[in-house]
């Protein structure tokens, strides 16, 4: 039996076991996927020892993604760009790390908007400059866009992100002052929130979307609540919206394929399973 895991601290909130458990059952595979709570002080020992416990690999969530980046022996080019690792596996005795958040974000847009959506997008505005923003920007840099603006309440973090991800990019990567968002929004055909603003228990993200292009798409990587204040404001302006749940589902695909040997599909049935769990937790 193949065993995989998700490791974090705390970890009881993770929906990853529901996702992978659904796929294991759907494809009739002999495998397991479990939550493991590991404190930061013990994470290095866990990285070195999980294979001896019978695990083929697993996912890494907060607060361990940067520690995993430094703890693996080899990284994919994508993980190298993002500076964080969320997926682990062993190949020929070597511990590898990848970051699938970028794939999850883009996969969600492809599934929600249809392939080729980027043909209608020249300019993207990304709100936030943390680890999630880095994954989002890295994913967007692989598409034929003209420019990406990054805005963060602490401007120096946006500058750091742009400096780190600008080299080698065919897409212009610029920063925008948080106080000057009103000057960028009218030009952005895609607006992405990667901040915690709007998440359950956090203040709302208050930006004026009234001057956004009429064809703009607004997406939020937050999925609790499923309709964040930002998405509600976008819908009120008759703008297209994409919620954050799809990113969670699509980022899980590459890891499952590596550990269990099957490429799973993100289906309406899987989405319904997670939505039911989110509703039950309210």
Short mmCIF file of N, CA, C and O in Angstrom, two decimals, residues 89-195:
data_model
loop_
_atom_site.label_atom_id
_atom_site.label_comp_id
_atom_site.label_asym_id
_atom_site.label_seq_id
_atom_site.Cartn_x
_atom_site.Cartn_y
_atom_site.Cartn_z
N UNK A 89 8.71 14.15 -2.71
CA UNK A 89 8.76 12.75 -3.12
C UNK A 89 10.22 12.31 -3.21
O UNK A 89 11.12 13.15 -3.28
N UNK A 90 10.43 11.01 -3.18
CA UNK A 90 11.77 10.45 -3.30
C UNK A 90 11.93 9.81 -4.68
O UNK A 90 11.05 9.10 -5.15
N UNK A 91 13.06 10.10 -5.33
CA UNK A 91 13.36 9.49 -6.62
C UNK A 91 14.80 9.03 -6.59
O UNK A 91 15.72 9.85 -6.40
N UNK A 92 14.99 7.73 -6.73
CA UNK A 92 16.33 7.14 -6.68
C UNK A 92 17.07 7.54 -5.41
O UNK A 92 18.27 7.84 -5.42
N UNK A 93 16.33 7.58 -4.30
CA UNK A 93 16.91 7.89 -3.01
C UNK A 93 17.15 9.37 -2.76
O UNK A 93 17.69 9.73 -1.71
N UNK A 94 16.76 10.23 -3.70
CA UNK A 94 16.96 11.67 -3.57
C UNK A 94 15.63 12.34 -3.22
O UNK A 94 14.60 12.06 -3.85
N UNK A 95 15.65 13.22 -2.22
CA UNK A 95 14.44 13.93 -1.78
C UNK A 95 14.23 15.15 -2.66
O UNK A 95 15.04 16.08 -2.67
N UNK A 96 13.11 15.14 -3.39
CA UNK A 96 12.76 16.23 -4.31
C UNK A 96 11.64 17.09 -3.72
O UNK A 96 10.82 16.61 -2.94
N UNK A 97 11.62 18.35 -4.14
CA UNK A 97 10.55 19.26 -3.73
C UNK A 97 10.02 20.05 -4.91
O UNK A 97 10.78 20.45 -5.80
N UNK A 98 8.73 20.26 -4.95
CA UNK A 98 8.08 21.05 -5.99
C UNK A 98 7.14 22.04 -5.33
O UNK A 98 6.81 21.91 -4.14
N UNK A 99 6.71 23.04 -6.09
CA UNK A 99 5.64 23.93 -5.64
C UNK A 99 4.52 23.86 -6.66
O UNK A 99 4.69 24.30 -7.80
N UNK A 100 3.40 23.28 -6.27
CA UNK A 100 2.29 23.08 -7.19
C UNK A 100 1.21 24.15 -7.04
O UNK A 100 0.20 24.10 -7.72
N UNK A 101 1.43 25.13 -6.16
CA UNK A 101 0.45 26.21 -6.01
C UNK A 101 0.32 27.01 -7.31
O UNK A 101 -0.78 27.46 -7.67
N UNK A 102 1.44 27.20 -8.02
CA UNK A 102 1.39 27.92 -9.29
C UNK A 102 0.51 27.17 -10.29
O UNK A 102 -0.35 27.75 -10.97
N UNK A 103 0.72 25.85 -10.39
CA UNK A 103 -0.09 25.03 -11.28
C UNK A 103 -1.56 25.04 -10.85
O UNK A 103 -2.46 25.05 -11.69
N UNK A 104 -1.78 25.02 -9.53
CA UNK A 104 -3.15 25.02 -9.03
C UNK A 104 -3.89 26.29 -9.38
O UNK A 104 -5.06 26.27 -9.78
N UNK A 105 -3.21 27.43 -9.25
CA UNK A 105 -3.83 28.70 -9.56
C UNK A 105 -4.18 28.78 -11.05
O UNK A 105 -5.31 29.13 -11.42
N UNK A 106 -3.21 28.45 -11.90
CA UNK A 106 -3.46 28.52 -13.34
C UNK A 106 -4.48 27.47 -13.78
O UNK A 106 -5.34 27.73 -14.63
N UNK A 107 -4.40 26.29 -13.20
CA UNK A 107 -5.37 25.24 -13.52
C UNK A 107 -6.79 25.65 -13.19
O UNK A 107 -7.73 25.33 -13.93
N UNK A 108 -6.96 26.38 -12.08
CA UNK A 108 -8.28 26.87 -11.70
C UNK A 108 -8.80 27.88 -12.72
O UNK A 108 -9.97 27.85 -13.11
N UNK A 109 -7.93 28.79 -13.19
CA UNK A 109 -8.34 29.75 -14.21
C UNK A 109 -8.69 29.05 -15.52
O UNK A 109 -9.71 29.37 -16.16
N UNK A 110 -7.87 28.08 -15.92
CA UNK A 110 -8.14 27.35 -17.16
C UNK A 110 -9.49 26.64 -17.10
O UNK A 110 -10.27 26.66 -18.06
N UNK A 111 -9.77 26.01 -15.94
CA UNK A 111 -11.01 25.26 -15.80
C UNK A 111 -12.22 26.19 -15.71
O UNK A 111 -13.30 25.87 -16.22
N UNK A 112 -12.05 27.34 -15.09
CA UNK A 112 -13.17 28.25 -14.85
C UNK A 112 -13.47 29.15 -16.05
O UNK A 112 -14.62 29.46 -16.35
N UNK A 113 -12.40 29.57 -16.74
CA UNK A 113 -12.55 30.56 -17.82
C UNK A 113 -12.40 29.94 -19.20
O UNK A 113 -12.76 30.58 -20.19
N UNK A 114 -11.86 28.73 -19.27
CA UNK A 114 -11.60 28.10 -20.55
C UNK A 114 -10.18 28.37 -21.00
O UNK A 114 -9.62 29.44 -20.72
N UNK A 115 -9.58 27.42 -21.69
CA UNK A 115 -8.21 27.62 -22.17
C UNK A 115 -8.20 28.79 -23.16
O UNK A 115 -9.15 28.99 -23.93
N UNK A 116 -7.13 29.54 -23.13
CA UNK A 116 -7.01 30.71 -23.99
C UNK A 116 -7.52 31.98 -23.35
O UNK A 116 -7.54 33.03 -24.00
N UNK A 117 -7.89 31.94 -22.07
CA UNK A 117 -8.40 33.13 -21.39
C UNK A 117 -7.39 34.28 -21.43
O UNK A 117 -7.76 35.45 -21.45
N UNK A 118 -6.10 33.93 -21.47
CA UNK A 118 -5.07 34.97 -21.42
C UNK A 118 -5.04 35.82 -22.69
O UNK A 118 -4.41 36.90 -22.70
N UNK A 119 -5.70 35.38 -23.75
CA UNK A 119 -5.75 36.18 -24.97
C UNK A 119 -6.49 37.50 -24.75
O UNK A 119 -6.29 38.46 -25.49
N UNK A 120 -7.35 37.53 -23.73
CA UNK A 120 -8.10 38.75 -23.40
C UNK A 120 -7.46 39.53 -22.26
O UNK A 120 -8.06 40.49 -21.76
N UNK A 121 -6.28 39.12 -21.83
CA UNK A 121 -5.64 39.74 -20.66
C UNK A 121 -4.26 40.25 -21.05
O UNK A 121 -3.40 39.47 -21.46
N UNK A 122 -4.06 41.54 -20.91
CA UNK A 122 -2.74 42.13 -21.08
C UNK A 122 -2.09 42.43 -19.74
O UNK A 122 -0.90 42.20 -19.54
N UNK A 123 -2.92 42.95 -18.80
CA UNK A 123 -2.39 43.43 -17.53
C UNK A 123 -3.07 42.72 -16.37
O UNK A 123 -4.29 42.56 -16.35
N UNK A 124 -2.26 42.28 -15.41
CA UNK A 124 -2.75 41.60 -14.21
C UNK A 124 -2.35 42.41 -12.99
O UNK A 124 -1.23 42.94 -12.93
N UNK A 125 -3.23 42.51 -12.03
CA UNK A 125 -2.93 43.12 -10.74
C UNK A 125 -2.99 42.04 -9.67
O UNK A 125 -4.04 41.41 -9.48
N UNK A 126 -1.88 41.79 -9.00
CA UNK A 126 -1.81 40.81 -7.92
C UNK A 126 -1.71 41.56 -6.60
O UNK A 126 -0.79 42.38 -6.41
N UNK A 127 -2.63 41.31 -5.70
CA UNK A 127 -2.66 41.95 -4.39
C UNK A 127 -2.02 41.01 -3.37
O UNK A 127 -2.47 39.88 -3.18
N UNK A 128 -0.96 41.50 -2.71
CA UNK A 128 -0.23 40.69 -1.75
C UNK A 128 1.15 40.36 -2.27
O UNK A 128 1.40 40.41 -3.49
N UNK A 129 2.06 40.01 -1.36
CA UNK A 129 3.43 39.72 -1.77
C UNK A 129 4.03 38.59 -0.93
O UNK A 129 5.26 38.48 -0.83
N UNK A 130 3.19 37.75 -0.35
CA UNK A 130 3.67 36.62 0.44
C UNK A 130 3.96 35.41 -0.43
O UNK A 130 4.08 35.51 -1.65
N UNK A 131 4.05 34.25 0.20
CA UNK A 131 4.37 33.03 -0.52
C UNK A 131 3.34 32.69 -1.59
O UNK A 131 3.69 32.23 -2.68
N UNK A 132 2.06 32.90 -1.27
CA UNK A 132 1.01 32.60 -2.25
C UNK A 132 1.13 33.51 -3.46
O UNK A 132 0.94 33.09 -4.60
N UNK A 133 1.44 34.79 -3.22
CA UNK A 133 1.60 35.73 -4.33
C UNK A 133 2.76 35.32 -5.22
O UNK A 133 2.68 35.42 -6.46
N UNK A 134 3.84 34.84 -4.63
CA UNK A 134 4.98 34.39 -5.43
C UNK A 134 4.58 33.23 -6.34
O UNK A 134 4.98 33.18 -7.51
N UNK A 135 3.79 32.29 -5.81
CA UNK A 135 3.34 31.17 -6.63
C UNK A 135 2.42 31.65 -7.76
O UNK A 135 2.53 31.20 -8.90
N UNK A 136 1.52 32.57 -7.44
CA UNK A 136 0.60 33.11 -8.45
C UNK A 136 1.37 33.82 -9.56
O UNK A 136 1.13 33.60 -10.75
N UNK A 137 2.32 34.67 -9.18
CA UNK A 137 3.10 35.40 -10.18
C UNK A 137 3.92 34.43 -11.03
O UNK A 137 3.99 34.56 -12.26
N UNK A 138 4.52 33.42 -10.39
CA UNK A 138 5.31 32.44 -11.15
C UNK A 138 4.44 31.72 -12.18
O UNK A 138 4.88 31.46 -13.30
N UNK A 139 3.21 31.39 -11.79
CA UNK A 139 2.31 30.74 -12.73
C UNK A 139 1.93 31.66 -13.87
O UNK A 139 1.91 31.26 -15.04
N UNK A 140 1.66 32.91 -13.56
CA UNK A 140 1.26 33.87 -14.59
C UNK A 140 2.40 34.17 -15.55
O UNK A 140 2.17 34.46 -16.74
N UNK A 141 3.63 34.10 -15.07
CA UNK A 141 4.78 34.39 -15.94
C UNK A 141 4.94 33.36 -17.06
O UNK A 141 5.62 33.63 -18.05
N UNK A 142 4.30 32.21 -16.90
CA UNK A 142 4.37 31.18 -17.95
C UNK A 142 3.33 31.40 -19.04
O UNK A 142 3.27 30.62 -19.99
N UNK A 143 2.51 32.42 -18.91
CA UNK A 143 1.48 32.70 -19.90
C UNK A 143 1.85 33.98 -20.68
O UNK A 143 2.56 34.84 -20.17
N UNK A 144 1.33 34.13 -21.91
CA UNK A 144 1.71 35.26 -22.76
C UNK A 144 0.99 36.55 -22.38
O UNK A 144 0.15 37.06 -23.10
N UNK A 145 1.35 37.08 -21.22
CA UNK A 145 0.78 38.33 -20.74
C UNK A 145 1.77 39.46 -21.00
O UNK A 145 2.94 39.23 -21.27
N UNK A 146 1.28 40.70 -20.91
CA UNK A 146 2.15 41.84 -21.16
C UNK A 146 2.82 42.33 -19.89
O UNK A 146 4.03 42.53 -19.84
N UNK A 147 2.01 42.52 -18.82
CA UNK A 147 2.60 43.03 -17.57
C UNK A 147 1.82 42.52 -16.36
O UNK A 147 0.62 42.24 -16.44
N UNK A 148 2.53 42.42 -15.26
CA UNK A 148 1.95 42.06 -13.96
C UNK A 148 2.34 43.15 -12.98
O UNK A 148 3.53 43.47 -12.84
N UNK A 149 1.35 43.72 -12.32
CA UNK A 149 1.59 44.64 -11.22
C UNK A 149 1.40 43.89 -9.90
O UNK A 149 0.42 43.15 -9.74
N UNK A 150 2.30 44.10 -8.95
CA UNK A 150 2.18 43.53 -7.61
C UNK A 150 2.04 44.69 -6.62
O UNK A 150 2.85 45.62 -6.62
N UNK A 151 1.00 44.64 -5.79
CA UNK A 151 0.78 45.67 -4.78
C UNK A 151 0.64 45.01 -3.42
O UNK A 151 -0.04 43.98 -3.28
N UNK A 152 1.28 45.60 -2.43
CA UNK A 152 1.23 45.06 -1.08
C UNK A 152 1.18 46.23 -0.09
O UNK A 152 1.73 47.30 -0.36
N UNK A 153 0.50 46.01 1.04
CA UNK A 153 0.41 47.08 2.03
C UNK A 153 1.78 47.49 2.54
O UNK A 153 2.01 48.66 2.80
N UNK A 154 2.69 46.53 2.65
CA UNK A 154 4.10 46.84 2.93
C UNK A 154 4.83 46.82 1.60
O UNK A 154 5.14 45.75 1.06
N UNK A 155 5.09 47.99 1.05
CA UNK A 155 5.61 48.09 -0.30
C UNK A 155 6.94 47.40 -0.52
O UNK A 155 7.21 46.89 -1.61
N UNK A 156 7.77 47.33 0.51
CA UNK A 156 9.10 46.71 0.34
C UNK A 156 8.99 45.23 0.01
O UNK A 156 9.83 44.68 -0.71
N UNK A 157 7.94 44.55 0.51
CA UNK A 157 7.75 43.13 0.19
C UNK A 157 7.42 42.95 -1.28
O UNK A 157 7.85 41.98 -1.91
N UNK A 158 6.62 43.86 -1.84
CA UNK A 158 6.32 43.81 -3.26
C UNK A 158 7.58 44.01 -4.09
O UNK A 158 7.80 43.33 -5.10
N UNK A 159 8.44 44.93 -3.64
CA UNK A 159 9.69 45.18 -4.34
C UNK A 159 10.59 43.94 -4.30
O UNK A 159 11.24 43.58 -5.28
N UNK A 160 10.61 43.27 -3.14
CA UNK A 160 11.41 42.05 -3.01
C UNK A 160 10.92 40.97 -3.97
O UNK A 160 11.71 40.28 -4.62
N UNK A 161 9.59 40.80 -4.03
CA UNK A 161 9.01 39.79 -4.92
C UNK A 161 9.40 40.08 -6.36
O UNK A 161 9.84 39.18 -7.10
N UNK A 162 9.22 41.32 -6.79
CA UNK A 162 9.52 41.69 -8.17
C UNK A 162 11.00 41.48 -8.49
O UNK A 162 11.36 40.98 -9.56
N UNK A 163 11.86 41.84 -7.55
CA UNK A 163 13.30 41.65 -7.76
C UNK A 163 13.64 40.17 -7.93
O UNK A 163 14.45 39.80 -8.80
N UNK A 164 13.03 39.33 -7.11
CA UNK A 164 13.35 37.89 -7.15
C UNK A 164 12.81 37.20 -8.39
O UNK A 164 13.44 36.28 -8.92
N UNK A 165 11.63 37.60 -8.86
CA UNK A 165 10.97 36.87 -9.94
C UNK A 165 11.13 37.53 -11.31
O UNK A 165 10.78 36.94 -12.32
N UNK A 166 11.68 38.73 -11.34
CA UNK A 166 11.82 39.44 -12.62
C UNK A 166 12.85 38.79 -13.54
O UNK A 166 12.62 38.72 -14.76
N UNK A 167 14.00 38.31 -13.05
CA UNK A 167 15.02 37.78 -13.96
C UNK A 167 14.49 36.64 -14.84
O UNK A 167 13.87 35.70 -14.36
N UNK A 168 14.75 36.77 -16.14
CA UNK A 168 14.37 35.72 -17.07
C UNK A 168 12.91 35.73 -17.50
O UNK A 168 12.49 34.89 -18.30
N UNK A 169 12.12 36.67 -16.98
CA UNK A 169 10.69 36.68 -17.30
C UNK A 169 10.44 37.47 -18.57
O UNK A 169 10.95 38.58 -18.75
N UNK A 170 9.61 36.91 -19.46
CA UNK A 170 9.20 37.63 -20.66
C UNK A 170 8.07 38.60 -20.37
O UNK A 170 7.75 39.46 -21.19
N UNK A 171 7.47 38.48 -19.19
CA UNK A 171 6.37 39.34 -18.78
C UNK A 171 6.94 40.47 -17.91
O UNK A 171 7.68 40.20 -16.97
N UNK A 172 6.57 41.70 -18.20
CA UNK A 172 7.01 42.83 -17.38
C UNK A 172 6.42 42.70 -15.97
O UNK A 172 5.21 42.52 -15.81
N UNK A 173 7.27 42.77 -14.96
CA UNK A 173 6.84 42.63 -13.57
C UNK A 173 7.15 43.93 -12.85
O UNK A 173 8.31 44.31 -12.70
N UNK A 174 6.09 44.62 -12.42
CA UNK A 174 6.22 45.94 -11.81
C UNK A 174 5.49 45.97 -10.47
O UNK A 174 4.68 45.09 -10.18
N UNK A 175 5.78 46.98 -9.67
CA UNK A 175 5.08 47.14 -8.40
C UNK A 175 4.17 48.37 -8.49
O UNK A 175 4.40 49.28 -9.28
N UNK A 176 3.14 48.35 -7.65
CA UNK A 176 2.22 49.48 -7.55
C UNK A 176 2.00 49.79 -6.09
O UNK A 176 1.87 48.87 -5.26
N UNK A 177 1.96 51.05 -5.75
CA UNK A 177 1.71 51.44 -4.36
C UNK A 177 0.27 51.10 -3.98
O UNK A 177 -0.65 51.30 -4.78
N UNK A 178 0.09 50.59 -2.77
CA UNK A 178 -1.25 50.22 -2.31
C UNK A 178 -2.19 51.42 -2.37
O UNK A 178 -3.35 51.29 -2.75
N UNK A 179 -1.66 52.59 -2.05
CA UNK A 179 -2.48 53.80 -2.05
C UNK A 179 -2.85 54.26 -3.46
O UNK A 179 -3.74 55.09 -3.64
N UNK A 180 -2.18 53.69 -4.47
CA UNK A 180 -2.41 54.11 -5.85
C UNK A 180 -3.13 53.03 -6.68
O UNK A 180 -3.08 53.07 -7.91
N UNK A 181 -3.80 52.10 -6.01
CA UNK A 181 -4.48 51.03 -6.74
C UNK A 181 -5.50 51.58 -7.72
O UNK A 181 -5.75 50.99 -8.78
N UNK A 182 -6.10 52.70 -7.38
CA UNK A 182 -7.11 53.30 -8.25
C UNK A 182 -6.58 53.65 -9.62
O UNK A 182 -7.35 53.76 -10.59
N UNK A 183 -5.25 53.80 -9.74
CA UNK A 183 -4.66 54.13 -11.04
C UNK A 183 -4.36 52.87 -11.86
O UNK A 183 -4.18 52.95 -13.08
N UNK A 184 -4.27 51.73 -11.19
CA UNK A 184 -3.94 50.48 -11.88
C UNK A 184 -5.20 49.70 -12.27
O UNK A 184 -5.27 49.10 -13.35
N UNK A 185 -6.20 49.70 -11.39
CA UNK A 185 -7.41 48.90 -11.60
C UNK A 185 -8.05 49.12 -12.96
O UNK A 185 -8.47 48.15 -13.61
N UNK A 186 -8.15 50.36 -13.49
CA UNK A 186 -8.79 50.55 -14.80
C UNK A 186 -8.08 49.84 -15.95
O UNK A 186 -8.67 49.68 -17.03
N UNK A 187 -6.83 49.42 -15.73
CA UNK A 187 -6.05 48.78 -16.81
C UNK A 187 -5.92 47.26 -16.63
O UNK A 187 -5.35 46.60 -17.51
N UNK A 188 -6.43 46.73 -15.53
CA UNK A 188 -6.20 45.31 -15.18
C UNK A 188 -7.38 44.45 -15.62
O UNK A 188 -8.48 44.59 -15.10
N UNK A 189 -7.13 43.56 -16.57
CA UNK A 189 -8.18 42.63 -17.00
C UNK A 189 -8.29 41.41 -16.07
O UNK A 189 -9.25 40.65 -16.16
N UNK A 190 -7.29 41.22 -15.20
CA UNK A 190 -7.33 40.16 -14.20
C UNK A 190 -6.84 40.74 -12.88
O UNK A 190 -5.74 41.31 -12.83
N UNK A 191 -7.65 40.61 -11.83
CA UNK A 191 -7.30 41.09 -10.49
C UNK A 191 -7.31 39.90 -9.54
O UNK A 191 -8.31 39.17 -9.46
N UNK A 192 -6.19 39.69 -8.86
CA UNK A 192 -6.01 38.50 -8.02
C UNK A 192 -5.73 38.93 -6.58
O UNK A 192 -4.77 39.67 -6.33
N UNK A 193 -6.52 38.44 -5.64
CA UNK A 193 -6.22 38.68 -4.23
C UNK A 193 -5.51 37.47 -3.64
O UNK A 193 -6.05 36.36 -3.63
N UNK A 194 -4.30 37.67 -3.13
CA UNK A 194 -3.58 36.61 -2.42
C UNK A 194 -3.41 36.93 -0.95
O UNK A 194 -2.74 36.19 -0.23
N UNK A 195 -3.97 38.05 -0.49
CA UNK A 195 -3.84 38.43 0.91
C UNK A 195 -4.87 37.66 1.75
O UNK A 195 -5.78 37.04 1.23
#
